[in-house]
């Protein structure tokens, strides 16, 4: 959840912001909901015209023809709210809920975090802009449960947000936040999973050089896809939060995202990687509308690209998410809805294929039976020929017997030469 600007310019003169705010506040109908709520979001000022590395890595446009780019899928973003004023989120953000203020529709983001997450999931293509979301025709349901991304987020409020998303028909719930274990949260997540909703959460981050123990939540709950971030080189960042709660790895470092209102900015962390996986899940939900939530999670896991550490490593889970493979792979084992996403079997490629061995056993059995029948037939025939004074088939010719050889076929009248293997 680290934000950086690098070469992106940031508004640094507070006086200018205030002056512009005063001017705009005097215009009819120009009231800004963020200002009215007492927060001013940092606004990006640069437009990213190049294609970001994550878009090149995942190439989500290859999946769009199979999934209508996520059309019709509702993704709840349980976060700091979503600013719907940015051009790339225009038409993508439905009215949600604000559980921080107790009023409003969730389309307010003082921190810019929820807006960044939403853009990675459903950012619309825009002419002259290289950045685009994973499922640009999906719909975002903003669920504002925090004003900032910090360690003081109320898990009970997150639980309330998840239950609201369930009631509003979300089929994917993205939680790019980590909180402490809580009874209400555990129950809300369990209900979402039981109802076939794909729940995706950040696998968490530790301070640089630290090694956190245990599991962050809700990623640590059964049935939740826990996602860890990787950089452009495929490596997980130093000081992350490894563990059994990690199910998948996805691009999450130095991610170009939209900023509130206009422009772009850069975020890093597992929370951005979780958004990428939620967008991938949205593509699958649109491409396979009858697929259960557990089956969607399994398909993402079983088609992941191999990563260091082998299947279900503590750092990369089952591997790097690959939405294209998840969409076009025709047959996969499962779904096994009774098994939570964090405790699935190894990918299909790691399982031995016994079909060839089984076929060999059948062929060998048939050949053995045919050989026995042939031996029995020869034995009966030889006994008949011997009783009639003839030469047994396969035996040497009797003394004084004349052979006439047909050179064209190699067959001699009077006996049959057994064929030899060529």
Coordinates of C-alpha atoms in Angstrom, one line a residue:
X1 CA 0.0 0.0 0.0
X2 CA 2.9 2.3 -0.7
X3 CA 2.3 5.4 -2.8
X4 CA 5.0 7.1 -4.7
X5 CA 5.1 9.7 -7.4
X6 CA 8.5 9.3 -9.0
X7 CA 8.4 11.6 -12.1
X8 CA 4.7 12.4 -11.5
X9 CA 4.2 15.9 -10.4
X10 CA 2.2 16.5 -7.2
X11 CA 0.3 19.6 -6.2
X12 CA 2.5 20.9 -3.5
X13 CA 1.2 24.4 -2.9
X14 CA -1.6 24.2 -0.3
X15 CA -2.4 27.8 -0.9
X16 CA -3.1 27.2 -4.6
X17 CA -5.5 24.3 -3.7
X18 CA -7.3 26.5 -1.2
X19 CA -7.6 29.4 -3.7
X20 CA -9.0 27.1 -6.4
X21 CA -11.4 25.6 -3.9
X22 CA -12.7 29.1 -2.9
X23 CA -13.1 30.0 -6.5
X24 CA -15.0 26.8 -7.4
X25 CA -17.1 26.9 -4.3
X26 CA -18.6 30.2 -5.5
X27 CA -19.8 28.6 -8.8
X28 CA -23.3 27.2 -8.9
X29 CA -23.4 23.4 -8.8
X30 CA -19.7 23.2 -8.5
X31 CA -19.6 21.8 -4.9
X32 CA -17.0 19.1 -4.6
X33 CA -18.1 16.1 -2.3
X34 CA -14.5 15.7 -1.1
X35 CA -14.3 19.3 0.1
X36 CA -17.7 19.1 1.6
X37 CA -16.6 16.1 3.6
X38 CA -13.5 18.0 4.9
X39 CA -10.9 16.1 2.8
X40 CA -8.8 17.1 -0.1
X41 CA -7.4 14.3 -2.2
X42 CA -4.0 14.6 -3.9
X43 CA -4.7 14.8 -7.6
X44 CA -2.5 13.4 -10.3
X45 CA -1.4 15.9 -12.9
X46 CA 0.3 13.7 -15.5
X47 CA -1.4 11.4 -18.1
X48 CA 0.4 8.1 -18.7
X49 CA 0.6 7.6 -22.4
X50 CA 2.9 4.6 -22.4
X51 CA 1.7 1.1 -21.6
X52 CA 2.6 0.2 -18.0
X53 CA 4.6 -2.9 -17.4
X54 CA 1.7 -4.8 -15.7
X55 CA -0.5 -4.3 -18.8
X56 CA 2.3 -5.7 -20.9
X57 CA 2.8 -8.6 -18.6
X58 CA -0.9 -9.7 -18.3
X59 CA -2.2 -8.4 -21.7
X60 CA -5.8 -8.5 -20.5
X61 CA -7.0 -7.5 -23.9
X62 CA -6.4 -11.0 -25.0
X63 CA -9.1 -12.2 -22.6
X64 CA -11.7 -9.6 -23.5
X65 CA -13.1 -11.3 -26.6
X66 CA -14.0 -14.4 -24.5
X67 CA -15.5 -12.4 -21.6
X68 CA -17.0 -9.2 -23.0
X69 CA -14.3 -7.5 -20.9
X70 CA -16.1 -8.3 -17.7
X71 CA -19.5 -6.9 -18.7
X72 CA -22.3 -7.4 -16.1
X73 CA -20.0 -8.3 -13.3
X74 CA -20.3 -6.4 -10.0
X75 CA -17.1 -6.0 -8.0
X76 CA -17.4 -4.6 -4.5
X77 CA -14.3 -2.6 -3.5
X78 CA -14.2 -2.5 0.3
X79 CA -11.8 0.3 0.8
X80 CA -11.4 4.1 1.3
X81 CA -14.2 4.8 -1.2
X82 CA -13.9 5.4 -5.0
X83 CA -13.8 8.8 -6.7
X84 CA -15.9 8.4 -9.8
X85 CA -15.0 11.7 -11.5
X86 CA -11.9 10.4 -13.3
X87 CA -12.5 9.9 -17.1
X88 CA -11.3 6.3 -16.9
X89 CA -13.9 5.5 -14.2
X90 CA -16.7 7.3 -15.8
X91 CA -19.7 5.0 -15.9
X92 CA -17.8 2.3 -14.0
X93 CA -18.8 3.2 -10.4
X94 CA -22.3 2.5 -9.2
X95 CA -23.7 4.2 -6.0
X96 CA -22.3 2.4 -3.0
X97 CA -22.2 3.0 0.7
X98 CA -20.2 5.2 3.1
X99 CA -19.8 3.5 6.5
X100 CA -17.3 6.1 7.7
X101 CA -19.6 9.1 7.6
X102 CA -22.8 7.1 7.9
X103 CA -24.2 8.9 4.8
X104 CA -23.2 9.2 1.2
X105 CA -22.8 6.6 -1.6
X106 CA -19.2 5.7 -1.2
X107 CA -18.0 7.7 -4.2
X108 CA -15.7 9.8 -2.1
X109 CA -12.0 9.0 -1.6
X110 CA -9.8 11.2 0.6
X111 CA -6.8 8.9 0.3
X112 CA -7.0 7.9 -3.4
X113 CA -6.4 4.2 -2.4
X114 CA -9.8 2.8 -3.2
X115 CA -9.8 4.8 -6.5
X116 CA -6.5 3.2 -7.5
X117 CA -7.8 -0.3 -6.6
X118 CA -11.0 0.3 -8.6
X119 CA -9.0 1.5 -11.6
X120 CA -6.9 -1.6 -11.7
X121 CA -10.1 -3.7 -11.8
X122 CA -12.3 -1.7 -14.2
X123 CA -10.4 1.3 -15.5
X124 CA -11.9 2.2 -19.0
X125 CA -9.7 2.5 -22.1
X126 CA -9.2 6.1 -23.0
X127 CA -7.7 7.5 -26.2
X128 CA -4.0 8.5 -25.7
X129 CA -3.7 6.7 -22.4
X130 CA -1.6 3.5 -22.1
X131 CA -3.2 2.4 -18.8
X132 CA -6.3 0.3 -18.7
X133 CA -8.0 -2.0 -16.0
X134 CA -8.2 -5.8 -16.2
X135 CA -12.0 -5.9 -16.8
X136 CA -13.0 -2.5 -18.2
X137 CA -16.7 -3.3 -18.6
X138 CA -17.1 -4.5 -15.0
X139 CA -19.1 -2.4 -12.5
X140 CA -17.6 -1.2 -9.2
X141 CA -19.6 -1.1 -6.0
X142 CA -17.7 1.3 -3.7
X143 CA -17.9 0.4 0.0
X144 CA -16.2 3.1 2.1
X145 CA -15.0 1.6 5.4
X146 CA -11.9 3.7 6.1
X147 CA -10.7 7.2 5.5
X148 CA -7.1 6.2 5.2
X149 CA -5.1 2.9 4.8
X150 CA -3.6 2.5 8.3
X151 CA -3.5 0.1 11.2
X152 CA -6.6 1.5 12.9
X153 CA -9.2 0.2 10.4
X154 CA -12.2 -1.2 12.3
X155 CA -12.7 -4.9 11.4
X156 CA -16.4 -4.7 12.4
X157 CA -16.9 -1.9 9.8
X158 CA -15.2 -4.1 7.2
X159 CA -17.6 -6.9 8.1
X160 CA -20.6 -4.6 7.7
X161 CA -19.3 -3.6 4.3
X162 CA -18.9 -7.2 3.1
X163 CA -22.5 -7.9 4.2
X164 CA -23.8 -4.9 2.4
X165 CA -21.9 -6.1 -0.8
X166 CA -23.5 -9.5 -0.4
X167 CA -27.0 -8.0 -0.2
X168 CA -26.4 -5.8 -3.3
X169 CA -25.5 -8.7 -5.5
X170 CA -21.7 -8.4 -5.8
X171 CA -20.2 -11.6 -7.2
X172 CA -16.6 -10.5 -6.3
X173 CA -15.5 -8.7 -3.2
X174 CA -12.1 -7.1 -3.1
X175 CA -10.6 -6.2 0.3
X176 CA -7.2 -4.5 -0.2
X177 CA -6.9 -4.0 3.5
X178 CA -5.6 -6.0 6.4
X179 CA -7.2 -6.0 9.8
X180 CA -7.1 -8.1 13.0
X181 CA -9.1 -11.3 13.3
X182 CA -12.7 -10.5 14.4
X183 CA -15.7 -12.7 14.9
X184 CA -18.0 -10.5 12.9
X185 CA -15.5 -10.3 10.0
X186 CA -15.0 -14.1 10.0
X187 CA -18.7 -14.7 9.9
X188 CA -19.3 -12.2 7.1
X189 CA -16.5 -13.7 4.9
X190 CA -17.8 -17.2 5.6
X191 CA -21.3 -16.1 4.4
X192 CA -19.9 -14.5 1.3
X193 CA -17.9 -17.7 0.4
X194 CA -21.0 -19.9 1.1
X195 CA -23.1 -17.8 -1.3
X196 CA -20.6 -18.3 -4.1
X197 CA -18.9 -14.9 -4.0
X198 CA -15.2 -14.7 -4.9
X199 CA -13.4 -12.9 -2.0
X200 CA -10.0 -11.6 -2.8
X201 CA -7.7 -9.9 -0.2
X202 CA -4.2 -8.6 0.0
X203 CA -1.8 -11.0 1.6
X204 CA -0.3 -8.1 3.6
X205 CA 3.0 -6.4 3.9
X206 CA 5.5 -6.1 6.7
X207 CA 8.0 -3.4 7.3
X208 CA 11.3 -3.7 5.4
X209 CA 13.5 -6.3 6.9
X210 CA 10.7 -7.7 9.2
X211 CA 9.2 -11.1 9.1
X212 CA 5.6 -11.0 10.3
X213 CA 4.2 -14.2 11.7
X214 CA 0.7 -15.6 11.5
X215 CA -1.9 -14.5 8.9
X216 CA -3.4 -11.1 8.1
X217 CA -7.1 -11.0 7.7
X218 CA -9.3 -11.4 5.8
X219 CA -6.7 -13.2 3.6
X220 CA -6.1 -15.7 6.3
X221 CA -9.7 -17.0 6.3
X222 CA -10.6 -20.2 4.5
X223 CA -12.1 -19.6 1.0
X224 CA -10.4 -16.2 0.5
X225 CA -7.8 -15.7 -2.2
X226 CA -4.8 -14.2 -0.5
X227 CA -2.6 -12.3 -3.0
X228 CA 1.0 -11.1 -2.8
X229 CA 2.6 -8.5 -5.0
X230 CA 5.6 -8.9 -7.4
X231 CA 7.7 -6.5 -9.3
X232 CA 8.4 -6.4 -13.0
X233 CA 11.2 -8.9 -12.4
X234 CA 8.7 -11.4 -10.9
X235 CA 10.2 -11.1 -7.5
X236 CA 8.2 -10.6 -4.3
X237 CA 9.3 -7.4 -2.4
X238 CA 11.6 -7.6 0.6
X239 CA 9.8 -7.4 3.9
X240 CA 6.6 -8.9 2.7
X241 CA 4.3 -11.2 4.7
X242 CA 4.8 -14.8 3.5
X243 CA 2.7 -17.7 4.9
X244 CA 0.1 -20.2 4.2
X245 CA -2.4 -17.4 3.5
X246 CA -0.7 -16.6 0.2
X247 CA -2.5 -18.3 -2.7
X248 CA -1.5 -16.2 -5.7
X249 CA 1.1 -13.7 -6.8
X250 CA 0.3 -10.9 -9.2
X251 CA 1.8 -7.6 -10.4
X252 CA 1.7 -5.1 -7.6
X253 CA 4.9 -3.0 -7.4
X254 CA 5.1 0.4 -9.0
X255 CA 1.7 0.1 -10.5
X256 CA 0.3 3.0 -12.6
X257 CA -3.2 3.8 -11.4
X258 CA -5.7 6.6 -11.8
X259 CA -5.7 9.4 -9.3
X260 CA -8.9 11.0 -8.0
X261 CA -10.5 13.4 -10.5
X262 CA -7.7 13.3 -13.1
X263 CA -4.3 12.1 -14.1
X264 CA -2.4 9.1 -12.8
X265 CA -0.2 8.1 -9.9
X266 CA 1.9 5.1 -8.6
X267 CA 1.0 2.6 -5.9
X268 CA 2.8 -0.5 -4.7
X269 CA 1.8 -3.4 -2.6
X270 CA -0.3 -6.5 -2.2
X271 CA -3.4 -4.4 -2.2
X272 CA -2.7 -3.5 -5.8
X273 CA -2.0 -7.2 -6.6
X274 CA -5.3 -8.2 -5.1
X275 CA -7.0 -5.7 -7.4
X276 CA -5.4 -7.4 -10.4
X277 CA -6.7 -10.8 -9.3
X278 CA -10.2 -9.4 -8.7
X279 CA -10.1 -8.0 -12.2
X280 CA -9.0 -11.5 -13.5
X281 CA -11.9 -13.1 -11.6
X282 CA -14.3 -10.6 -13.1
X283 CA -13.2 -11.7 -16.6
X284 CA -13.8 -15.4 -15.6
X285 CA -17.2 -14.6 -14.1
X286 CA -18.3 -12.9 -17.3
X287 CA -16.8 -15.7 -19.5
X288 CA -18.2 -18.5 -17.4
X289 CA -21.4 -17.1 -15.9
X290 CA -22.5 -20.5 -14.5
X291 CA -19.2 -21.2 -12.7
X292 CA -19.5 -21.3 -8.9
X293 CA -17.3 -19.0 -6.9
X294 CA -15.1 -21.8 -5.6
X295 CA -14.6 -23.0 -9.2
X296 CA -13.5 -19.5 -10.3
X297 CA -10.9 -19.5 -7.5
X298 CA -9.7 -22.9 -8.4
X299 CA -9.4 -22.0 -12.1
X300 CA -7.2 -19.0 -11.2
X301 CA -5.1 -21.2 -9.0
X302 CA -4.7 -24.3 -11.2
X303 CA -3.8 -22.2 -14.3
X304 CA -1.2 -20.0 -12.5
X305 CA 2.2 -19.8 -14.0
X306 CA 5.0 -21.5 -12.0
X307 CA 6.8 -19.3 -9.5
X308 CA 9.9 -19.9 -7.3
X309 CA 9.3 -22.3 -4.4
X310 CA 7.0 -24.7 -6.2
X311 CA 3.3 -25.2 -5.7
X312 CA 1.8 -23.3 -2.8
X313 CA 5.0 -21.7 -1.6
X314 CA 4.7 -19.3 1.3
X315 CA 5.9 -16.4 -0.9
X316 CA 4.1 -16.9 -4.2
X317 CA 1.3 -19.3 -3.4
X318 CA 0.4 -21.5 -6.4
X319 CA 2.2 -19.1 -8.8
X320 CA 1.6 -16.0 -10.9
X321 CA -1.9 -15.3 -11.9
X322 CA -2.5 -15.8 -15.7
X323 CA -6.0 -14.6 -16.7
X324 CA -5.6 -15.8 -20.3
X325 CA -4.8 -19.4 -19.3
X326 CA -7.5 -19.3 -16.7
X327 CA -10.0 -18.4 -19.5
X328 CA -9.0 -20.6 -22.3
X329 CA -7.9 -23.8 -20.6
X330 CA -10.7 -26.2 -21.6
X331 CA -10.7 -28.8 -18.8
X332 CA -9.6 -28.6 -15.2
X333 CA -10.1 -30.9 -12.2
X334 CA -12.9 -29.9 -9.9
X335 CA -14.6 -27.8 -8.9
X336 CA -14.3 -29.0 -5.3
X337 CA -16.5 -26.6 -3.5
X338 CA -15.9 -28.2 -0.1
X339 CA -12.2 -27.4 -0.3
X340 CA -11.3 -23.8 0.6
X341 CA -9.1 -21.9 -1.8
X342 CA -6.1 -22.0 0.5
X343 CA -6.0 -25.7 0.7
X344 CA -6.3 -26.9 -2.9
X345 CA -4.4 -29.8 -4.5
X346 CA -1.3 -29.1 -6.7
X347 CA -1.9 -27.9 -10.2
X348 CA -3.0 -30.5 -12.8
X349 CA 0.5 -30.4 -14.4
X350 CA 2.0 -31.9 -11.3
X351 CA -0.3 -34.9 -11.3
X352 CA 0.8 -38.1 -13.1
X353 CA -1.3 -39.0 -16.2
X354 CA -2.1 -42.7 -15.9
X355 CA -4.1 -43.0 -19.1
X356 CA -1.2 -44.2 -21.2
X357 CA -0.3 -46.9 -18.7
X358 CA -3.8 -48.1 -18.4
X359 CA -4.1 -48.4 -22.2
X360 CA -0.9 -50.4 -22.3
X361 CA -2.3 -52.9 -19.8
X362 CA -5.4 -53.4 -21.9
X363 CA -3.4 -54.0 -25.1
X364 CA -1.1 -56.4 -23.4
X365 CA -4.0 -58.4 -22.1
X366 CA -5.6 -58.6 -25.5
X367 CA -2.3 -59.8 -27.1
X368 CA -1.8 -62.5 -24.4
X369 CA -5.4 -63.8 -24.9
X370 CA -4.8 -64.0 -28.7
X371 CA -1.5 -65.9 -28.3
X372 CA -3.1 -68.5 -26.0
X373 CA -5.9 -69.0 -28.5
X374 CA -3.4 -69.4 -31.4
X375 CA -1.4 -72.0 -29.5
X376 CA -4.5 -74.0 -28.7
X377 CA -5.6 -73.9 -32.3
X378 CA -2.2 -75.1 -33.5
X379 CA -2.1 -77.9 -31.0
X380 CA -5.5 -79.2 -32.1
X381 CA -4.6 -79.0 -35.8
X382 CA -1.4 -80.8 -35.3
X383 CA -3.0 -83.6 -33.5
X384 CA -5.5 -84.0 -36.4
X385 CA -2.7 -84.0 -39.0
X386 CA -0.6 -86.4 -37.0
X387 CA -3.6 -88.8 -36.8
X388 CA -3.9 -88.5 -40.6
X389 CA -0.2 -89.2 -41.2
X390 CA 0.7 -85.6 -42.1
X391 CA 3.5 -83.3 -40.9
X392 CA 2.7 -81.0 -37.9
X393 CA 2.6 -77.4 -38.8
X394 CA 5.9 -75.7 -37.8
X395 CA 7.9 -78.9 -37.7
X396 CA 10.7 -80.0 -40.1
X397 CA 9.7 -81.7 -43.3
X398 CA 9.6 -85.6 -43.3
X399 CA 12.4 -87.4 -45.0
X400 CA 12.1 -87.6 -48.8
X401 CA 9.5 -84.8 -49.0
X402 CA 9.9 -82.5 -52.0
X403 CA 9.2 -78.8 -51.5
X404 CA 8.1 -76.5 -54.3
X405 CA 8.9 -72.9 -53.4
X406 CA 7.0 -69.9 -54.7
X407 CA 9.7 -67.3 -54.7
X408 CA 7.3 -64.4 -55.0
X409 CA 5.7 -65.1 -51.7
X410 CA 8.3 -67.3 -49.8
X411 CA 5.5 -69.9 -49.2
X412 CA 6.4 -73.6 -49.7
X413 CA 3.7 -76.1 -50.6
X414 CA 3.3 -78.7 -47.9
X415 CA 4.1 -76.5 -44.8
X416 CA 3.8 -72.9 -43.6
X417 CA 6.9 -71.1 -42.4
X418 CA 6.0 -69.2 -39.2
X419 CA 6.5 -65.5 -39.8
X420 CA 9.3 -63.9 -37.8
X421 CA 9.3 -60.4 -36.5
X422 CA 10.7 -58.0 -39.1

